[in-house]
């Protein structure tokens, strides 16, 4: 039986609802004109990240009410529970300890009564030693040649994180190595990623927490064929394949020497794992020291999240502002817009982090929610997005809260590019917030019939994250910031942000359909009429 969840009945929620009705028409223009201290008041700074959230449709009162909601949801106790290794992933009976992946040596974090930090550092040391051998050319392939190409095979959390971070930190990477990422079961992905690579100079990293994922194992088998087609000796696999997994048994079955396996643990969720051994390709790219700096950045944000009062706590602020739009303004989507080309894959990475975590329809107790949970997250780096979808954000009918992420210092100081980039960065949030009124447009001498077209309503909310410089440490801070933002929202919505049952049904059905597509005899199809028809059509057309 479906019960109704209680969140909307809480006094804190109802106070927010009443407050929303009182201020929903309030204009940002008005809020700025009537309060000279607004920009200074509605900002927070920590760890080289300055968050200006004054261009949001909220007041000091909104913030107080949101903070009260967080308190009534037991946020501080839940933060403690996560850091303490309690089994807060209740549907899988697991602790959620990605924060232990970046704990300094000597820290003690218990999972099932056992300090996991020494194991974490043992794996990091093993990764560092391996990466040094590959980067220096000491690790030789089967024919005695050094490795020049690294191909990461994985999907979801075993691809998006390492891929995003390898791009994000490319400035710091070893340029004598080529990095490619294969995720899709579509053979085109493998074919294009390996195009032109010499197998005898290529290292495949098979990344899979479970080591049972159809796409990854399919691509790993294809990679093995690719290698053996040239080297003709199964022994070559040992020198050209390593694995990252929690499943040693399946790794061994595949034929990878478990001495060349880098482990992690079931208390690390896939989408929270790129700072574990899943980041091996990243460590190969940037080296162990820079990887360590990134982990320090993650840890610094963990500490900020754990210890800073809520009103100055960056993940809590971002999380609560997101709830405000998602649940009261009815915003369906949320854009993350990094003004840095190195962060080209940041939004794609955040999509899994946010949408797989908070795309849930029942509470922890299994009751159907009667409020909105996780938003649709999307985005592209600026300024490219400006010439594509910003039109809709400025003048369309939808409310799309945005996070703008920019850096004060560029890694590539060429001419005036960075000032131009940042001029756009600041201009966009200004235009979105304050727009241009009909009167202002008319005053410019615009023909009356064009005035409505050239008017910008404004009042479109943004957060600005102005960061110092894109370093490994800063990347760690930014990722941890969003990890914890997602956590805060999951706590408010009383959902499990750490399971992902919603991806299972499609996987099971795909297995069944795969055998129907592969069978030489006409299979007896028992799906719905539409699916049966499509399968028959595909089989017929493929034969043709
Ligand atoms: O299908 C979703 C998922 O389970 C993700 O949560 C995970 O990141 C991805 O598949 C890959 O899983 P694995 O690392 O076990 O191959």
Short mmCIF file of C-alpha atoms in Angstrom, two decimals, residues 70-90 96 99 305-306 363-365 484 487-498:
data_model
loop_
_atom_site.label_atom_id
_atom_site.label_comp_id
_atom_site.label_asym_id
_atom_site.label_seq_id
_atom_site.Cartn_x
_atom_site.Cartn_y
_atom_site.Cartn_z
CA UNK A 70 17.57 21.26 7.07
CA UNK A 71 17.69 21.13 10.84
CA UNK A 72 14.28 19.51 11.08
CA UNK A 73 15.43 16.90 8.56
CA UNK A 74 18.27 16.04 10.95
CA UNK A 75 20.99 17.15 8.54
CA UNK A 76 23.78 17.51 11.11
CA UNK A 77 23.11 14.06 12.57
CA UNK A 78 23.03 12.57 9.06
CA UNK A 79 26.34 14.21 8.17
CA UNK A 80 27.84 12.68 11.30
CA UNK A 81 26.35 9.30 10.43
CA UNK A 82 27.85 9.34 6.94
CA UNK A 83 31.33 10.32 8.12
CA UNK A 84 31.14 7.74 10.92
CA UNK A 85 30.55 4.88 8.51
CA UNK A 86 26.99 4.11 9.55
CA UNK A 87 25.09 2.03 7.01
CA UNK A 88 23.10 4.91 5.61
CA UNK A 89 22.68 3.13 2.26
CA UNK A 90 19.87 1.16 3.83
CA UNK A 96 28.85 5.37 2.46
CA UNK A 99 35.18 10.50 2.41
CA UNK A 305 31.23 20.36 5.08
CA UNK A 306 31.59 18.49 8.35
CA UNK A 363 11.41 7.80 0.90
CA UNK A 364 13.82 5.79 3.02
CA UNK A 365 10.76 4.13 4.55
CA UNK A 484 27.87 16.93 -0.53
CA UNK A 487 23.79 14.52 -0.02
CA UNK A 488 22.15 17.56 1.60
CA UNK A 489 19.26 17.39 -0.84
CA UNK A 490 18.85 13.65 -0.38
CA UNK A 491 18.60 14.23 3.38
CA UNK A 492 15.93 16.91 2.96
CA UNK A 493 13.93 14.68 0.62
CA UNK A 494 14.43 11.70 2.95
CA UNK A 495 15.55 9.45 0.10
CA UNK A 496 18.43 7.04 -0.33
CA UNK A 497 20.97 8.90 -2.47
CA UNK A 498 23.25 5.86 -2.63
#
